[in-house]
Short mmCIF file of C-alpha atoms in Angstrom, two decimals:
data_model
loop_
_atom_site.label_atom_id
_atom_site.label_comp_id
_atom_site.label_asym_id
_atom_site.label_seq_id
_atom_site.Cartn_x
_atom_site.Cartn_y
_atom_site.Cartn_z
CA UNK A 1 2.43 -20.75 3.22
CA UNK A 2 1.60 -18.71 5.53
CA UNK A 3 -2.01 -16.76 4.72
CA UNK A 4 -4.57 -14.43 6.04
CA UNK A 5 -7.89 -15.50 6.34
CA UNK A 6 -9.09 -12.91 3.85
CA UNK A 7 -13.09 -13.19 5.23
CA UNK A 8 -12.49 -12.72 9.30
CA UNK A 9 -11.34 -9.29 10.15
CA UNK A 10 -7.80 -8.79 12.81
CA UNK A 11 -8.03 -6.97 15.82
CA UNK A 12 -5.62 -4.35 17.05
CA UNK A 13 -5.26 -6.35 20.12
CA UNK A 14 -3.42 -9.10 17.67
CA UNK A 15 -0.12 -6.34 17.05
CA UNK A 16 2.30 -6.50 19.24
CA UNK A 17 3.50 -3.54 21.76
CA UNK A 18 6.30 -1.46 20.31
CA UNK A 19 6.92 1.55 23.02
CA UNK A 20 8.32 5.23 22.18
CA UNK A 21 11.94 4.35 23.40
CA UNK A 22 12.25 1.77 20.86
CA UNK A 23 10.56 3.61 17.97
CA UNK A 24 13.10 6.18 18.90
CA UNK A 25 16.10 3.46 19.23
CA UNK A 26 15.40 2.23 16.42
CA UNK A 27 15.00 5.20 14.44
CA UNK A 28 18.79 6.60 16.01
CA UNK A 29 20.42 3.33 15.18
CA UNK A 30 18.96 3.54 11.25
CA UNK A 31 17.39 0.44 10.75
CA UNK A 32 13.87 0.47 11.18
CA UNK A 33 11.90 -3.50 13.22
CA UNK A 34 9.88 -5.88 12.24
CA UNK A 35 7.38 -3.82 13.16
CA UNK A 36 8.14 -0.89 10.55
CA UNK A 37 8.22 -2.61 7.94
CA UNK A 38 9.90 0.42 5.38
CA UNK A 39 13.66 -1.45 6.88
CA UNK A 40 16.56 0.42 7.68
CA UNK A 41 15.35 3.89 4.98
CA UNK A 42 14.64 6.86 6.97
CA UNK A 43 16.28 9.89 4.57
CA UNK A 44 13.96 12.58 4.56
CA UNK A 45 13.21 14.39 7.73
CA UNK A 46 9.50 15.26 9.01
CA UNK A 47 10.38 19.36 8.62
CA UNK A 48 11.76 19.00 5.73
CA UNK A 49 11.28 22.39 3.33
CA UNK A 50 9.67 21.62 -0.22
CA UNK A 51 12.39 22.66 -2.74
CA UNK A 52 13.17 21.33 -6.62
CA UNK A 53 14.56 17.88 -5.01
CA UNK A 54 11.52 17.59 -2.80
CA UNK A 55 7.41 17.33 -3.99
CA UNK A 56 5.32 20.06 -2.59
CA UNK A 57 2.42 17.59 -0.32
CA UNK A 58 -1.30 18.33 -0.81
CA UNK A 59 -2.76 20.53 1.45
CA UNK A 60 -6.66 19.01 0.40
CA UNK A 61 -6.39 15.69 2.69
CA UNK A 62 -4.00 16.62 5.42
CA UNK A 63 -6.57 19.08 5.59
CA UNK A 64 -9.54 17.81 5.81
CA UNK A 65 -7.61 15.89 8.34
CA UNK A 66 -7.18 18.48 10.39
CA UNK A 67 -10.79 19.31 10.46
CA UNK A 68 -12.03 15.65 11.36
CA UNK A 69 -9.82 15.41 14.10
CA UNK A 70 -11.34 18.76 15.56
CA UNK A 71 -15.11 17.39 15.33
CA UNK A 72 -13.45 14.90 17.93
CA UNK A 73 -15.30 14.49 20.56
CA UNK A 74 -13.50 13.51 23.46
CA UNK A 75 -15.16 9.75 23.63
CA UNK A 76 -14.54 9.58 20.34
CA UNK A 77 -10.62 10.25 20.60
CA UNK A 78 -10.44 8.40 23.02
CA UNK A 79 -11.69 5.40 20.70
CA UNK A 80 -9.45 6.27 17.54
CA UNK A 81 -6.69 8.53 18.39
CA UNK A 82 -3.03 7.89 18.97
CA UNK A 83 0.74 9.17 20.04
CA UNK A 84 1.85 9.30 16.64
CA UNK A 85 3.95 6.67 17.85
CA UNK A 86 1.31 3.91 18.48
CA UNK A 87 2.48 0.60 16.98
CA UNK A 88 -0.51 0.42 15.65
CA UNK A 89 0.54 2.92 12.73
CA UNK A 90 3.05 1.27 11.25
CA UNK A 91 1.07 -1.85 11.15
CA UNK A 92 -0.67 -2.71 7.30
CA UNK A 93 -2.78 -5.75 6.77
CA UNK A 94 -5.14 -7.16 4.45
CA UNK A 95 -8.50 -7.60 6.57
CA UNK A 96 -8.64 -5.72 9.33
CA UNK A 97 -10.12 -3.49 12.24
CA UNK A 98 -7.69 -0.41 13.18
CA UNK A 99 -10.40 0.25 16.05
CA UNK A 100 -13.66 -1.08 16.76
CA UNK A 101 -15.95 1.82 14.96
CA UNK A 102 -16.46 2.09 11.84
CA UNK A 103 -17.28 5.35 9.22
CA UNK A 104 -20.90 4.46 9.75
CA UNK A 105 -20.51 5.09 13.49
CA UNK A 106 -19.36 8.95 13.28
CA UNK A 107 -21.94 11.56 12.78
CA UNK A 108 -22.70 12.68 9.67
CA UNK A 109 -20.70 15.87 8.91
CA UNK A 110 -17.72 13.32 10.21
CA UNK A 111 -18.90 10.69 7.81
CA UNK A 112 -18.63 13.44 4.67
CA UNK A 113 -14.87 14.38 6.33
CA UNK A 114 -13.64 10.67 5.79
CA UNK A 115 -14.55 10.95 2.49
CA UNK A 116 -12.96 14.20 1.20
CA UNK A 117 -10.22 12.59 3.19
CA UNK A 118 -10.05 9.53 0.90
CA UNK A 119 -11.40 11.47 -3.02
CA UNK A 120 -7.79 13.75 -1.56
CA UNK A 121 -5.88 10.44 -1.85
CA UNK A 122 -6.72 9.28 -5.79
CA UNK A 123 -6.57 10.14 -8.64
CA UNK A 124 -10.36 10.71 -9.84
CA UNK A 125 -9.67 6.73 -11.69
CA UNK A 126 -8.58 6.39 -8.82
CA UNK A 127 -11.42 7.15 -5.78
CA UNK A 128 -13.93 5.30 -8.66
CA UNK A 129 -11.96 2.15 -8.53
CA UNK A 130 -11.59 2.74 -4.30
CA UNK A 131 -15.37 2.75 -4.14
CA UNK A 132 -16.73 -0.36 -6.35
CA UNK A 133 -14.23 -2.27 -4.42
CA UNK A 134 -15.44 -1.11 -1.35
CA UNK A 135 -19.50 -1.26 -2.40
CA UNK A 136 -18.01 -5.03 -3.63
CA UNK A 137 -15.52 -6.77 -0.99
CA UNK A 138 -18.02 -4.78 2.43
CA UNK A 139 -20.62 -2.96 1.21
CA UNK A 140 -19.59 -0.13 0.88
CA UNK A 141 -17.17 2.79 2.42
CA UNK A 142 -18.51 3.71 5.60
CA UNK A 143 -17.97 0.37 7.04
CA UNK A 144 -14.47 0.18 6.76
CA UNK A 145 -12.38 1.92 10.04
CA UNK A 146 -10.36 4.76 10.51
CA UNK A 147 -7.51 5.71 13.35
CA UNK A 148 -5.96 9.35 14.14
CA UNK A 149 -2.58 8.56 14.75
CA UNK A 150 -0.53 13.07 16.58
CA UNK A 151 -2.25 15.94 16.71
CA UNK A 152 -3.24 16.89 13.29
CA UNK A 153 -3.78 20.49 14.25
CA UNK A 154 -0.91 21.33 14.87
CA UNK A 155 3.03 20.66 13.97
CA UNK A 156 3.28 17.86 14.91
CA UNK A 157 3.51 14.60 12.94
CA UNK A 158 0.54 13.02 12.00
CA UNK A 159 -1.54 10.20 10.50
CA UNK A 160 -4.83 9.19 9.07
CA UNK A 161 -5.80 5.54 8.64
CA UNK A 162 -7.96 3.74 6.97
CA UNK A 163 -8.09 0.17 6.84
CA UNK A 164 -11.05 -2.93 6.67
CA UNK A 165 -11.10 -5.76 3.85
CA UNK A 166 -8.82 -5.43 1.39
CA UNK A 167 -7.36 -1.33 2.59
CA UNK A 168 -4.92 0.00 4.52
CA UNK A 169 -4.25 3.54 2.91
CA UNK A 170 -2.64 6.54 4.86
CA UNK A 171 -3.04 9.95 4.63
CA UNK A 172 0.42 11.23 6.75
CA UNK A 173 1.08 15.24 5.73
CA UNK A 174 4.63 14.15 5.13
CA UNK A 175 5.50 13.22 8.41
CA UNK A 176 7.23 10.28 8.16
CA UNK A 177 10.53 10.26 7.07
CA UNK A 178 11.76 8.82 3.88
CA UNK A 179 8.60 6.97 3.22
CA UNK A 180 6.34 6.76 0.32
CA UNK A 181 2.86 6.88 1.32
CA UNK A 182 3.47 7.60 4.85
CA UNK A 183 4.35 3.33 5.28
CA UNK A 184 3.12 0.28 3.22
CA UNK A 185 -0.06 0.27 2.26
CA UNK A 186 -2.35 -2.39 1.09
CA UNK A 187 -5.27 -2.50 -1.52
CA UNK A 188 -7.17 -5.24 -3.14
CA UNK A 189 -10.69 -6.06 -4.87
CA UNK A 190 -12.89 -10.01 -4.63
CA UNK A 191 -14.48 -8.70 -7.97
CA UNK A 192 -18.62 -9.45 -7.62
CA UNK A 193 -17.87 -10.83 -3.41
CA UNK A 194 -16.80 -13.81 -5.54
CA UNK A 195 -13.45 -14.98 -3.27
CA UNK A 196 -12.16 -17.26 -6.24
CA UNK A 197 -11.77 -15.11 -9.03
CA UNK A 198 -11.65 -16.52 -13.54
CA UNK A 199 -8.50 -16.76 -14.92
CA UNK A 200 -9.60 -13.09 -16.43
CA UNK A 201 -10.53 -11.44 -12.84
CA UNK A 202 -13.33 -9.97 -14.88
CA UNK A 203 -15.18 -7.04 -12.49
CA UNK A 204 -11.49 -6.69 -10.74
CA UNK A 205 -11.39 -3.35 -10.80
CA UNK A 206 -7.02 -3.80 -10.14
CA UNK A 207 -6.90 -5.68 -12.32
CA UNK A 208 -5.12 -4.15 -15.43
CA UNK A 209 -1.93 -4.18 -13.18
CA UNK A 210 -1.58 -7.79 -13.40
CA UNK A 211 -2.21 -7.72 -17.47
CA UNK A 212 0.49 -4.52 -17.75
CA UNK A 213 2.80 -7.08 -16.07
CA UNK A 214 2.09 -10.31 -18.45
CA UNK A 215 2.68 -7.64 -21.40
CA UNK A 216 6.28 -7.40 -19.97
CA UNK A 217 6.59 -11.99 -19.52
CA UNK A 218 5.76 -12.16 -23.51
CA UNK A 219 8.14 -10.03 -24.39
CA UNK A 220 10.77 -12.00 -23.17
CA UNK A 221 12.80 -14.26 -24.65
CA UNK A 222 13.19 -18.19 -23.05
CA UNK A 223 16.44 -17.81 -20.99
CA UNK A 224 14.57 -14.39 -20.01
CA UNK A 225 11.87 -16.55 -18.90
CA UNK A 226 13.15 -19.31 -17.08
CA UNK A 227 15.18 -16.14 -14.84
CA UNK A 228 11.95 -14.68 -14.45
CA UNK A 229 9.35 -17.43 -13.35
CA UNK A 230 9.86 -19.29 -10.12
CA UNK A 231 8.04 -21.52 -8.74
CA UNK A 232 6.36 -21.25 -4.89
CA UNK A 233 4.40 -17.30 -4.24
CA UNK A 234 5.77 -15.64 -1.09
CA UNK A 235 3.49 -15.09 1.82
CA UNK A 236 0.37 -13.51 1.64
CA UNK A 237 1.82 -10.65 4.02
CA UNK A 238 4.08 -7.70 5.00
CA UNK A 239 7.48 -9.21 6.22
CA UNK A 240 7.49 -10.20 1.53
CA UNK A 241 7.36 -6.30 1.33
CA UNK A 242 10.09 -5.35 3.93
CA UNK A 243 12.80 -3.28 2.20
CA UNK A 244 16.23 -5.33 1.99
CA UNK A 245 18.87 -2.54 0.16
CA UNK A 246 21.94 -3.45 -0.61
CA UNK A 247 20.73 -7.03 0.66
CA UNK A 248 18.05 -6.99 -2.00
CA UNK A 249 18.59 -10.73 -3.32
CA UNK A 250 19.22 -11.94 -7.32
CA UNK A 251 15.76 -13.44 -7.66
CA UNK A 252 13.87 -12.70 -11.09
CA UNK A 253 14.65 -11.20 -13.65
CA UNK A 254 16.85 -7.87 -13.17
CA UNK A 255 14.83 -4.89 -15.33
CA UNK A 256 18.64 -3.81 -16.03
CA UNK A 257 18.81 -6.65 -18.91
CA UNK A 258 15.94 -5.32 -19.91
CA UNK A 259 15.79 -3.59 -24.21
CA UNK A 260 14.55 0.23 -24.31
CA UNK A 261 10.75 -1.29 -24.85
CA UNK A 262 10.60 -3.62 -22.27
CA UNK A 263 12.10 -0.94 -19.44
CA UNK A 264 9.34 1.74 -20.95
CA UNK A 265 6.34 -1.13 -19.98
CA UNK A 266 8.24 -1.36 -16.59
CA UNK A 267 7.46 2.44 -16.50
CA UNK A 268 4.28 1.95 -17.67
CA UNK A 269 3.37 -0.36 -15.27
CA UNK A 270 4.71 1.75 -12.08
CA UNK A 271 2.52 4.38 -13.59
CA UNK A 272 -0.28 1.92 -13.69
CA UNK A 273 0.30 1.71 -10.02
CA UNK A 274 0.34 5.52 -8.91
CA UNK A 275 -2.21 6.63 -11.27
CA UNK A 276 -4.75 5.29 -8.64
CA UNK A 277 -3.44 8.18 -6.64
CA UNK A 278 -3.61 11.90 -5.99
CA UNK A 279 -0.24 13.43 -8.41
CA UNK A 280 1.43 14.50 -4.27
CA UNK A 281 2.46 10.67 -3.50
CA UNK A 282 2.74 9.12 -7.61
CA UNK A 283 5.61 12.68 -7.66
CA UNK A 284 7.47 11.10 -4.13
CA UNK A 285 6.97 8.13 -5.67
CA UNK A 286 9.04 8.50 -8.45
CA UNK A 287 11.25 10.79 -6.23
CA UNK A 288 12.66 7.76 -4.62
CA UNK A 289 12.57 5.47 -6.81
CA UNK A 290 15.29 7.66 -9.15
CA UNK A 291 16.62 8.59 -5.62
CA UNK A 292 17.66 4.77 -5.81
CA UNK A 293 18.48 4.04 -9.41
CA UNK A 294 14.87 3.98 -11.81
CA UNK A 295 13.85 0.72 -13.00
CA UNK A 296 17.42 -0.41 -13.91
CA UNK A 297 17.30 -1.58 -9.96
CA UNK A 298 14.60 -3.32 -10.11
CA UNK A 299 14.05 -6.36 -11.00
CA UNK A 300 10.79 -8.37 -12.13
CA UNK A 301 9.71 -12.16 -10.61
CA UNK A 302 6.61 -14.73 -11.83
CA UNK A 303 5.03 -17.36 -9.85
CA UNK A 304 4.15 -20.67 -11.63
CA UNK A 305 2.06 -21.31 -7.84
CA UNK A 306 -1.87 -19.98 -8.65
CA UNK A 307 -1.48 -20.21 -11.90
CA UNK A 308 -5.75 -19.90 -12.03
CA UNK A 309 -6.63 -22.77 -14.50
CA UNK A 310 -2.95 -23.37 -16.03
CA UNK A 311 -3.54 -21.27 -18.84
CA UNK A 312 0.32 -19.50 -18.65
CA UNK A 313 -0.69 -15.68 -17.27
CA UNK A 314 0.52 -14.82 -14.31
CA UNK A 315 -1.33 -14.08 -11.51
CA UNK A 316 0.93 -13.59 -8.87
CA UNK A 317 4.30 -11.82 -9.48
CA UNK A 318 6.39 -9.19 -7.96
CA UNK A 319 8.63 -5.93 -8.82
CA UNK A 320 11.24 -5.14 -6.62
CA UNK A 321 14.29 -2.97 -5.88
CA UNK A 322 16.26 -1.68 -3.05
CA UNK A 323 13.57 0.72 -2.16
CA UNK A 324 11.05 -0.37 -3.70
CA UNK A 325 8.64 -3.47 -2.95
CA UNK A 326 5.13 -4.09 -4.89
CA UNK A 327 3.61 -7.67 -4.65
CA UNK A 328 0.57 -8.07 -6.56
CA UNK A 329 -0.70 -11.76 -5.46
CA UNK A 330 -3.90 -12.50 -8.06
CA UNK A 331 -4.57 -15.74 -6.42
CA UNK A 332 -7.41 -16.13 -5.78
CA UNK A 333 -7.99 -13.06 -5.82
CA UNK A 334 -6.06 -9.89 -5.32
CA UNK A 335 -3.78 -8.32 -2.45
CA UNK A 336 -1.61 -5.87 -3.47
CA UNK A 337 1.58 -4.42 -0.66
CA UNK A 338 3.57 -1.60 -1.37
CA UNK A 339 6.13 -0.96 -0.05
CA UNK A 340 8.79 2.13 -1.69
CA UNK A 341 10.84 4.68 0.57
CA UNK A 342 14.09 6.97 -0.43
CA UNK A 343 17.82 5.40 -0.08
CA UNK A 344 20.27 6.66 2.77
#
């Protein structure tokens, strides 16, 4: 099974090229390729106006990105800034350096602006959890890396991307058509710096999500458990969250087959993930999900592989729909891959 070495950061040299011409041609065909993993589901135009059916973007992080961009000198822009359609913008990994410099290499004002962007990207609770995670995994926020794509000072599309151990996070000013968060994201945690966690994932800031997923499993009858539980986990990489649309495989248990209480528990599980982020991004995910048929169109799968201590509390699970893919791999510690888009 393919896995990234979680202790070794990858560099941009590992990424394959993807030209502007290829990018535009692929978009025009309506199907995004492997380099753009929110497959085949672009619908919101980048210049679309806010409306009752479309959440209005918060300008807090976006404004801070523009201020951050303005402070960068020529050398810094040559190092951490790229055209909007550069191939690096669409990459998501569990541990990588999108550029070599870290936030620590920036000046104090720029460091403060990056922290402001990060804080405005999250809910208050989410920010506290991310800061704890970053402290445990890399020694703190300033050990991470940021890059800017496009020109935030203009009306053109842009995106700010943060990467490092257990994070690929984005702020896009609503520039990426049809994709929540501006593209697929990753978050994770090795609690206390331990590569292998105990079965209770003690002190892991994201395991409450795993507990909610397992609460759903406990309510299933024997036939439902048999459908929901499979042997082998999926690969620990971005391919597992490619969006499949109408080709969604019949793996796992359809939420539509559950009762009202179990459906409410599924909604609560999604809300636990969305509670990490600012309301505008949470609202966009909900909008995308409802446009694809809501929780009834999702399927939940639990994996026997990676069951720490063989306790029947499933550390690895997936919630997936035509335009929603959330893969939570809690063994040997938490890796969570997320990709949400609006269906055509």
